[in-house]
């Protein structure tokens, strides 16, 4: 059939001719030749009817999939299309054939398995590397991603994804960081993610001496990222951006697996900037609150990432949003933490109280303190709900007495000195608070009642958080695996906080309330992350 004789006055005539090809019987030698005629007409007329709109191309693809000739001979017809894609050297022909295969695989994932051949994989790799900026590169990346996502590759096939290819993809991510190239940028990142999944499938894992961290050896992506520290910032930023926007469970899991490896590989602990880690904490908190009960595997993946994120990165010294994380973990664990862990939380709470009171007693009372209720001095002076212990009260009383002596000396040496407005009221508040602490310290205490009552966060449909004290009976039921993960995250977090001196800086460490950080949320409830420029 000579396609050069075709001339259509309108798109309707073009689509009618495509329909006639699929419905003709007895004209073609085989179903494969009939489908090839259909594809050839699409290739011949793509500049006129299929060039501007991807919807038109998808419409032609699904008309083919809905036809009788395709349904009755799906494997024979599909393998003939794959042969055509492997053998073709014409960009226009490959553009159409690749799209047909991409849509066919989405309809039936087994088609992605049929199309995996070493020569096809090698061809796609070559087109990705040597046709940069063309439409063939973009469709080749998309097709390779789907092929690798649906099946475990042979080691001989995975060898094609070597460090040279990984470096090229990472460089491509850096070069395409603008909005105009977003599909290509995200396509390259998704391909890196699925390669990481394949490396993990082919690499055995070995527990460390602590038995809590899994280290994967022989992962080329980790080796490449280690060599590129400081030069792959866009990759890290885009990972967090994609996780923030991802709705597909499979993509979230791929991202979380890469994050887990980054946070458990000592050479990559500080791969991300601290601000990026803060955004990631916000995303993890949001997702763990919002995930439905049936999304157990995804919840476990987020918890596994949260642990090393808090203990191995820059956050191990100045923990971001500590109070919200404690509330979250208490709720996920069903409020039934073991006694040792409850005691650790109580001790940490008392340490933070003492540090805050020490800072308040050592600070000068200024005009800003009087005007701002959030200042450390005023916040501590007005707090009547804090827990107390004899040792803590004694320490506070000792420091208050020392501060009182210094005040008397200063007053006697300078009786005409100017007083800051509100200083007397603040001093009276401190005195009353110390008396209250002394009364609590002298009273009998029941060690069995030591407990931090951390309110849980309840999200309403409008996604506005509301903090309420809720009974244990109304808390969600935690599975044994979730319970173990929650307790492990809390225990390692507290242990690392002690070891690394967390709490000595006074930055965002209080477990009594949210005192650190502010998150910006979009209208749809997702955190707004600036696009890399």
Coordinates of C-alpha atoms in Angstrom, one line a residue:
X1 CA 0.0 0.0 0.0
X2 CA 1.5 3.4 -1.0
X3 CA 0.9 5.8 1.8
X4 CA 1.9 8.7 -0.4
X5 CA -1.4 8.5 -2.1
X6 CA -3.3 9.3 1.1
X7 CA -4.6 12.9 1.3
X8 CA -7.1 14.0 4.0
X9 CA -9.1 17.2 3.9
X10 CA -10.0 17.0 7.6
X11 CA -9.0 15.1 10.8
X12 CA -12.4 13.3 10.6
X13 CA -11.3 11.7 7.3
X14 CA -8.0 10.7 8.9
X15 CA -9.6 9.0 11.9
X16 CA -12.2 7.3 9.6
X17 CA -9.4 5.8 7.5
X18 CA -7.7 4.5 10.6
X19 CA -10.9 2.9 11.7
X20 CA -11.4 1.2 8.3
X21 CA -7.9 -0.3 8.5
X22 CA -8.8 -2.1 11.7
X23 CA -12.1 -3.3 10.4
X24 CA -11.0 -4.7 7.1
X25 CA -11.0 -8.4 6.9
X26 CA -9.3 -10.6 4.3
X27 CA -7.2 -7.7 2.9
X28 CA -4.0 -8.2 5.0
X29 CA -1.8 -11.3 5.2
X30 CA -1.8 -11.4 9.0
X31 CA -3.0 -9.5 12.1
X32 CA 0.6 -8.2 12.4
X33 CA 0.6 -6.7 8.9
X34 CA -2.8 -5.1 9.5
X35 CA -1.6 -3.4 12.7
X36 CA 1.6 -2.3 10.9
X37 CA -0.5 -0.6 8.2
X38 CA -2.3 1.2 11.0
X39 CA 1.0 2.4 12.6
X40 CA 2.3 3.4 9.2
X41 CA -0.6 5.7 8.6
X42 CA -0.1 7.3 12.0
X43 CA 3.6 7.8 11.2
X44 CA 2.7 9.3 7.8
X45 CA 0.2 11.8 9.1
X46 CA 1.6 12.6 12.5
X47 CA 2.9 16.1 11.5
X48 CA -0.6 17.0 10.3
X49 CA -2.9 15.5 12.8
X50 CA -0.8 14.1 15.8
X51 CA 2.0 16.6 16.3
X52 CA 0.4 19.2 18.6
X53 CA -1.7 17.1 20.9
X54 CA -0.7 14.1 22.9
X55 CA -4.4 13.4 23.4
X56 CA -4.8 12.7 19.7
X57 CA -1.9 10.3 19.8
X58 CA -3.4 8.5 22.9
X59 CA -6.8 8.4 21.2
X60 CA -5.3 6.5 18.2
X61 CA -3.5 4.1 20.6
X62 CA -6.6 3.2 22.5
X63 CA -8.6 2.8 19.4
X64 CA -6.1 0.1 18.4
X65 CA -6.2 -1.6 21.8
X66 CA -10.1 -1.7 21.6
X67 CA -10.1 -3.3 18.2
X68 CA -10.9 -7.0 17.6
X69 CA -7.7 -7.6 15.7
X70 CA -5.7 -6.5 18.7
X71 CA -7.8 -8.4 21.3
X72 CA -7.8 -11.7 19.5
X73 CA -4.1 -11.6 18.7
X74 CA -2.6 -9.5 21.5
X75 CA 0.7 -11.4 22.0
X76 CA 1.4 -11.8 18.2
X77 CA 0.5 -8.2 17.4
X78 CA 2.4 -6.8 20.4
X79 CA 5.6 -8.7 19.6
X80 CA 5.4 -7.4 16.0
X81 CA 5.2 -3.8 17.3
X82 CA 8.2 -4.5 19.6
X83 CA 10.2 -5.9 16.6
X84 CA 9.4 -2.7 14.7
X85 CA 10.6 -0.6 17.6
X86 CA 13.8 -2.5 17.9
X87 CA 14.6 -2.4 14.1
X88 CA 13.4 1.1 13.2
X89 CA 16.0 3.9 12.8
X90 CA 13.6 6.6 11.8
X91 CA 12.7 9.1 14.5
X92 CA 9.2 9.7 13.3
X93 CA 8.5 6.0 13.3
X94 CA 10.1 5.4 16.7
X95 CA 8.1 8.3 18.2
X96 CA 4.8 6.6 17.2
X97 CA 5.9 3.0 18.0
X98 CA 7.3 3.9 21.4
X99 CA 4.1 5.7 22.4
X100 CA 2.0 2.7 21.4
X101 CA 4.2 0.4 23.5
X102 CA 4.1 2.8 26.4
X103 CA 0.2 3.0 26.4
X104 CA -0.1 -0.7 25.8
X105 CA 2.1 -1.5 28.8
X106 CA -0.1 0.7 31.0
X107 CA -3.1 -1.2 29.9
X108 CA -1.5 -4.6 30.4
X109 CA 1.8 -4.6 32.4
X110 CA 2.8 -8.0 31.1
X111 CA 3.6 -6.2 27.8
X112 CA 6.5 -4.4 29.5
X113 CA 7.9 -7.8 30.2
X114 CA 7.5 -8.9 26.6
X115 CA 9.4 -5.9 25.3
X116 CA 12.4 -6.4 27.5
X117 CA 15.3 -7.5 25.3
X118 CA 18.9 -6.7 25.8
X119 CA 19.2 -5.1 22.4
X120 CA 16.1 -2.9 23.0
X121 CA 17.3 -1.8 26.5
X122 CA 20.7 -1.0 24.9
X123 CA 19.0 1.0 22.2
X124 CA 17.0 3.1 24.6
X125 CA 20.1 3.8 26.7
X126 CA 22.0 5.0 23.6
X127 CA 19.1 7.3 22.6
X128 CA 18.9 8.8 26.1
X129 CA 22.6 9.6 26.1
X130 CA 23.0 10.8 22.5
X131 CA 19.7 12.5 21.6
X132 CA 19.6 15.0 24.4
X133 CA 16.9 17.7 24.0
X134 CA 14.9 15.7 21.5
X135 CA 11.5 14.2 21.9
X136 CA 12.9 10.7 21.4
X137 CA 15.0 11.1 24.6
X138 CA 12.0 11.9 26.7
X139 CA 9.9 9.0 25.4
X140 CA 12.9 6.6 25.7
X141 CA 13.4 7.6 29.4
X142 CA 9.7 7.0 30.1
X143 CA 9.7 3.6 28.4
X144 CA 12.9 2.5 30.1
X145 CA 11.4 3.5 33.5
X146 CA 8.3 1.4 33.0
X147 CA 10.2 -1.6 31.8
X148 CA 12.5 -1.6 34.8
X149 CA 9.7 -0.9 37.3
X150 CA 7.6 -3.9 36.4
X151 CA 10.2 -6.7 36.7
X152 CA 13.6 -7.7 38.1
X153 CA 16.3 -7.3 35.6
X154 CA 19.0 -9.8 34.8
X155 CA 22.4 -8.9 36.1
X156 CA 23.7 -8.7 32.5
X157 CA 20.9 -6.2 31.7
X158 CA 21.5 -4.2 34.8
X159 CA 25.2 -3.9 34.0
X160 CA 24.2 -1.5 31.2
X161 CA 23.1 0.9 34.0
X162 CA 26.7 1.6 34.9
X163 CA 28.3 4.5 36.8
X164 CA 28.9 6.4 33.5
X165 CA 25.2 6.2 32.7
X166 CA 24.2 7.2 36.3
X167 CA 26.5 10.2 36.1
X168 CA 25.0 11.3 32.8
X169 CA 21.5 11.1 34.3
X170 CA 22.5 13.1 37.4
X171 CA 24.2 15.7 35.1
X172 CA 20.9 15.8 33.1
X173 CA 19.0 16.5 36.3
X174 CA 21.2 19.5 37.1
X175 CA 21.0 20.8 33.5
X176 CA 17.2 20.6 33.4
X177 CA 16.3 22.1 36.7
X178 CA 14.0 24.9 35.2
X179 CA 10.3 24.6 35.0
X180 CA 10.3 24.3 31.2
X181 CA 12.2 21.1 31.3
X182 CA 10.3 19.6 34.3
X183 CA 9.1 16.4 32.5
X184 CA 12.6 15.5 31.4
X185 CA 14.0 16.4 34.9
X186 CA 11.5 14.2 36.7
X187 CA 11.8 11.5 34.2
X188 CA 15.6 11.2 34.7
X189 CA 15.0 11.2 38.5
X190 CA 12.4 8.5 38.3
X191 CA 14.8 6.4 36.2
X192 CA 17.5 6.8 38.9
X193 CA 15.0 5.7 41.5
X194 CA 14.0 2.5 39.7
X195 CA 17.7 1.7 39.1
X196 CA 18.3 2.0 42.8
X197 CA 15.4 -0.5 43.4
X198 CA 17.1 -2.9 40.9
X199 CA 20.4 -2.5 42.7
X200 CA 18.7 -3.3 46.0
X201 CA 17.1 -6.4 44.5
X202 CA 20.5 -7.7 43.4
X203 CA 22.5 -6.7 46.5
X204 CA 22.3 -8.6 49.8
X205 CA 21.9 -6.6 52.9
X206 CA 23.9 -7.0 56.1
X207 CA 23.0 -5.7 59.5
X208 CA 25.4 -3.6 61.5
X209 CA 26.6 -4.5 65.0
X210 CA 23.6 -2.7 66.5
X211 CA 21.3 -4.8 64.4
X212 CA 19.1 -1.7 63.7
X213 CA 20.5 -0.4 60.5
X214 CA 20.8 -2.2 57.1
X215 CA 23.7 -1.2 55.0
X216 CA 23.6 -2.1 51.3
X217 CA 27.0 -2.7 49.7
X218 CA 27.8 -2.5 46.0
X219 CA 25.1 0.0 45.1
X220 CA 26.5 2.1 42.2
X221 CA 24.1 4.9 42.8
X222 CA 25.4 5.5 46.3
X223 CA 29.0 5.3 45.1
X224 CA 28.2 7.9 42.4
X225 CA 26.4 10.2 44.8
X226 CA 29.3 10.0 47.3
X227 CA 31.7 11.1 44.6
X228 CA 29.4 14.0 43.6
X229 CA 28.8 15.5 47.1
X230 CA 28.0 19.2 46.6
X231 CA 27.2 18.8 42.9
X232 CA 23.9 17.0 42.9
X233 CA 21.8 19.5 44.9
X234 CA 19.0 19.5 42.4
X235 CA 18.6 15.7 42.7
X236 CA 18.1 16.1 46.5
X237 CA 15.8 19.0 46.2
X238 CA 13.7 17.3 43.6
X239 CA 13.4 14.1 45.6
X240 CA 11.7 16.0 48.4
X241 CA 9.6 18.0 46.0
X242 CA 8.4 14.9 44.3
X243 CA 7.7 13.1 47.6
X244 CA 5.6 16.2 48.7
X245 CA 3.5 15.9 45.5
X246 CA 3.4 12.2 44.9
X247 CA 0.1 10.5 45.1
X248 CA 1.1 7.2 43.6
X249 CA 2.2 4.7 46.3
X250 CA 4.8 3.0 44.1
X251 CA 6.6 6.3 43.5
X252 CA 6.5 7.2 47.2
X253 CA 8.1 3.9 48.1
X254 CA 10.9 4.3 45.5
X255 CA 11.7 7.8 46.9
X256 CA 11.6 6.5 50.5
X257 CA 14.0 3.7 49.7
X258 CA 16.6 6.1 48.3
X259 CA 16.2 8.4 51.3
X260 CA 16.6 5.5 53.7
X261 CA 19.9 4.5 52.0
X262 CA 21.1 8.1 52.0
X263 CA 20.4 8.4 55.8
X264 CA 22.0 5.1 56.6
X265 CA 25.2 5.5 54.6
X266 CA 27.8 7.4 56.7
X267 CA 29.3 9.1 53.7
X268 CA 26.0 10.6 52.7
X269 CA 24.5 11.6 56.1
X270 CA 24.8 15.3 55.2
X271 CA 23.8 15.0 51.5
X272 CA 20.8 17.4 52.1
X273 CA 20.9 21.0 53.4
X274 CA 19.3 21.5 56.8
X275 CA 16.4 23.5 55.4
X276 CA 15.6 20.6 53.0
X277 CA 15.6 18.3 56.0
X278 CA 13.1 20.5 57.8
X279 CA 10.7 20.3 54.8
X280 CA 11.2 16.6 54.7
X281 CA 10.2 16.3 58.4
X282 CA 7.1 18.3 57.6
X283 CA 6.2 16.0 54.8
X284 CA 6.7 12.8 56.9
X285 CA 4.6 14.2 59.8
X286 CA 1.8 15.1 57.4
X287 CA 1.8 11.7 55.6
X288 CA 2.0 9.7 58.8
X289 CA -1.0 11.6 60.2
X290 CA -3.0 11.3 57.0
X291 CA -2.3 7.7 55.8
X292 CA -5.3 5.5 56.2
X293 CA -5.1 2.4 58.3
X294 CA -4.9 0.0 55.4
X295 CA -1.7 1.8 54.0
X296 CA 0.4 -0.2 56.5
X297 CA 3.4 -0.8 54.2
X298 CA 3.7 2.8 53.3
X299 CA 3.4 3.8 56.9
X300 CA 6.2 1.5 57.9
X301 CA 8.4 2.9 55.1
X302 CA 7.9 6.4 56.4
X303 CA 8.7 5.3 60.0
X304 CA 11.9 3.5 58.8
X305 CA 13.0 6.8 57.1
X306 CA 12.1 8.9 60.1
X307 CA 14.4 7.1 62.4
X308 CA 17.8 7.7 60.6
X309 CA 16.6 11.1 59.5
X310 CA 16.4 12.2 63.2
X311 CA 19.5 10.3 64.4
X312 CA 22.0 10.4 61.6
X313 CA 21.6 13.8 59.9
X314 CA 22.1 17.4 61.0
X315 CA 18.9 17.1 63.0
X316 CA 20.5 14.9 65.6
X317 CA 21.8 18.0 67.4
X318 CA 18.9 20.5 67.0
X319 CA 15.8 18.4 66.5
X320 CA 13.1 20.2 64.4
X321 CA 9.5 20.0 65.6
X322 CA 10.2 17.7 68.5
X323 CA 6.9 18.1 70.2
X324 CA 4.9 17.3 67.1
X325 CA 7.0 14.2 66.4
X326 CA 6.4 13.0 70.0
X327 CA 2.7 13.5 69.6
X328 CA 2.7 11.7 66.3
X329 CA 4.7 8.7 67.5
X330 CA 2.5 8.4 70.7
X331 CA -0.6 8.3 68.5
X332 CA 0.8 5.8 66.0
X333 CA 2.0 3.6 68.8
X334 CA -1.5 3.5 70.3
X335 CA -0.4 5.4 73.4
X336 CA 1.0 2.1 74.9
X337 CA 4.7 2.7 75.1
X338 CA 6.8 0.4 77.3
X339 CA 7.7 1.6 80.8
X340 CA 11.4 2.1 80.0
X341 CA 10.6 4.4 77.1
X342 CA 8.1 6.4 79.2
X343 CA 10.8 6.9 81.8
X344 CA 13.2 8.1 79.2
X345 CA 10.6 10.6 77.9
X346 CA 10.0 11.8 81.5
X347 CA 13.7 12.3 82.2
X348 CA 14.2 14.2 79.0
X349 CA 11.2 16.4 79.9
X350 CA 12.8 17.2 83.3
X351 CA 16.1 18.0 81.7
X352 CA 14.5 20.4 79.3
X353 CA 12.7 22.1 82.1
X354 CA 15.9 22.6 84.0
X355 CA 17.7 24.0 81.0
X356 CA 14.9 26.4 80.2
X357 CA 14.7 27.7 83.8
X358 CA 18.5 28.1 83.9
X359 CA 18.4 30.2 80.8
X360 CA 15.5 32.3 82.2
X361 CA 17.3 32.9 85.5
X362 CA 20.5 33.9 83.7
X363 CA 18.9 36.3 81.3
X364 CA 18.4 40.0 81.7
X365 CA 14.8 41.3 81.8
X366 CA 14.4 43.7 79.0
X367 CA 11.7 45.8 77.5
X368 CA 11.2 43.1 74.9
X369 CA 10.7 40.5 77.6
X370 CA 7.9 42.6 79.1
X371 CA 6.2 43.2 75.8
X372 CA 6.6 39.7 74.3
X373 CA 4.9 36.8 76.1
X374 CA 7.0 34.3 74.1
X375 CA 10.3 35.4 75.6
X376 CA 12.0 32.6 77.6
X377 CA 11.8 34.6 80.9
X378 CA 8.1 35.4 80.7
X379 CA 7.1 32.0 79.4
X380 CA 8.9 30.3 82.3
X381 CA 7.7 32.8 84.9
X382 CA 4.0 32.3 83.9
X383 CA 4.1 28.5 83.6
X384 CA 2.2 26.7 86.4
X385 CA 1.6 23.4 84.6
X386 CA 5.1 22.0 84.5
X387 CA 6.2 18.8 86.2
X388 CA 8.4 19.0 89.2
X389 CA 11.0 16.9 91.0
X390 CA 12.9 17.5 94.3
X391 CA 16.3 17.7 92.6
X392 CA 15.0 20.1 90.0
X393 CA 13.3 22.4 92.5
X394 CA 16.5 22.4 94.7
X395 CA 18.6 23.4 91.7
X396 CA 16.2 26.2 90.7
X397 CA 16.0 27.5 94.3
X398 CA 19.8 27.5 94.6
X399 CA 20.1 29.5 91.4
X400 CA 17.3 31.9 92.4
X401 CA 19.1 32.6 95.7
X402 CA 22.3 33.4 93.8
X403 CA 20.5 35.7 91.5
X404 CA 18.8 37.4 94.4
X405 CA 22.2 38.2 96.1
X406 CA 23.5 39.6 92.9
X407 CA 20.4 41.8 92.6
X408 CA 20.8 43.2 96.1
X409 CA 24.5 44.1 95.5
X410 CA 23.6 45.9 92.3
X411 CA 20.7 47.8 94.0
X412 CA 22.9 48.9 97.0
X413 CA 25.6 50.2 94.7
X414 CA 23.3 52.1 92.4
X415 CA 20.2 53.2 94.2
X416 CA 19.4 55.7 91.6
X417 CA 19.6 53.3 88.7
X418 CA 16.7 53.2 86.3
X419 CA 14.3 50.2 86.5
X420 CA 12.9 48.5 83.4
X421 CA 9.1 48.8 83.3
X422 CA 7.5 45.6 84.5
X423 CA 10.6 44.4 86.4
X424 CA 8.9 44.2 89.8
X425 CA 5.9 42.3 88.4
X426 CA 8.2 39.7 86.8
X427 CA 10.2 39.3 90.0
X428 CA 7.0 38.7 91.9
X429 CA 5.9 36.1 89.4
X430 CA 9.3 34.3 89.8
X431 CA 9.0 34.4 93.5
X432 CA 5.5 32.9 93.5
X433 CA 6.6 30.2 91.0
X434 CA 9.6 29.2 93.2
X435 CA 7.3 28.9 96.2
X436 CA 5.0 26.7 94.2
X437 CA 8.0 24.5 93.2
X438 CA 9.1 24.3 96.8
X439 CA 5.6 23.1 97.9
X440 CA 5.5 20.5 95.2
X441 CA 9.0 19.2 96.1
X442 CA 8.2 18.8 99.8
X443 CA 5.0 16.9 99.0
X444 CA 5.0 13.1 98.6
X445 CA 5.3 11.9 95.0
X446 CA 4.1 8.7 93.5
X447 CA 6.7 7.3 91.1
X448 CA 4.1 5.2 89.4
X449 CA 2.3 8.4 88.2
X450 CA 5.3 9.8 86.3
X451 CA 3.9 10.3 82.9
X452 CA 4.0 12.9 80.2
X453 CA 0.6 13.7 79.0
X454 CA 1.3 14.6 75.4
X455 CA -1.8 15.8 73.4
X456 CA -2.4 14.1 70.1
X457 CA -3.1 16.0 66.9
X458 CA -6.4 15.5 65.2
X459 CA -6.8 16.6 61.6
X460 CA -10.2 17.8 60.5
X461 CA -11.3 17.7 56.8
X462 CA -10.0 21.3 56.3
X463 CA -6.5 20.0 57.3
X464 CA -6.3 22.5 60.2
X465 CA -4.5 20.8 63.1
X466 CA -6.3 20.7 66.5
X467 CA -4.5 19.6 69.6
X468 CA -6.6 17.7 72.1
X469 CA -6.0 15.4 75.0
X470 CA -7.8 12.2 74.0
X471 CA -8.3 9.0 75.9
X472 CA -6.4 5.9 75.1
X473 CA -9.5 4.1 74.1
X474 CA -10.1 6.6 71.2
X475 CA -6.6 6.3 69.9
X476 CA -5.9 4.2 66.8
X477 CA -5.0 0.6 67.2
X478 CA -1.3 -0.1 66.3
X479 CA -0.2 -3.3 64.7
X480 CA 2.7 -5.1 66.3
X481 CA 5.1 -4.1 63.5
X482 CA 4.0 -0.4 63.8
X483 CA 4.4 -0.6 67.6
X484 CA 8.0 -1.9 67.3
X485 CA 8.9 0.7 64.7
X486 CA 7.5 3.5 66.8
X487 CA 9.4 2.4 69.9
X488 CA 12.6 1.9 67.9
X489 CA 12.4 5.4 66.4
X490 CA 11.7 7.0 69.9
X491 CA 14.4 5.0 71.7
X492 CA 17.1 5.7 69.1
X493 CA 16.1 9.3 68.9
X494 CA 16.4 9.9 72.6
X495 CA 19.6 7.9 72.9
X496 CA 21.2 9.9 70.2
X497 CA 19.9 13.1 71.7
X498 CA 21.8 12.3 74.9
X499 CA 25.0 11.2 73.1
X500 CA 25.1 14.2 70.8
X501 CA 24.1 16.8 73.3
X502 CA 20.7 17.6 72.0
X503 CA 18.9 19.9 74.4
X504 CA 22.0 22.0 75.3
X505 CA 21.3 24.6 72.7
X506 CA 17.7 25.3 73.6
X507 CA 16.6 25.3 69.9
X508 CA 13.2 23.7 69.4
X509 CA 13.6 20.9 72.0
X510 CA 10.7 21.3 74.3
X511 CA 8.2 18.4 74.5
X512 CA 5.6 20.5 76.2
X513 CA 4.6 22.5 73.2
X514 CA 5.5 23.5 69.6
X515 CA 8.3 26.1 70.0
X516 CA 10.2 25.7 66.8
X517 CA 9.6 26.2 63.1
X518 CA 6.8 27.3 60.9
X519 CA 5.5 25.4 57.9
X520 CA 3.8 27.0 54.8
X521 CA 0.9 25.1 53.5
X522 CA -0.8 25.5 50.1
X523 CA -4.6 25.6 49.7
X524 CA -4.7 21.8 49.1
X525 CA -2.8 21.1 52.3
X526 CA 0.5 20.3 50.8
X527 CA 3.6 22.0 52.0
X528 CA 4.9 24.7 49.6
X529 CA 8.4 23.9 48.4
X530 CA 10.1 26.6 46.2
X531 CA 11.0 25.3 42.8
X532 CA 14.8 25.2 42.2
X533 CA 16.0 28.1 40.2

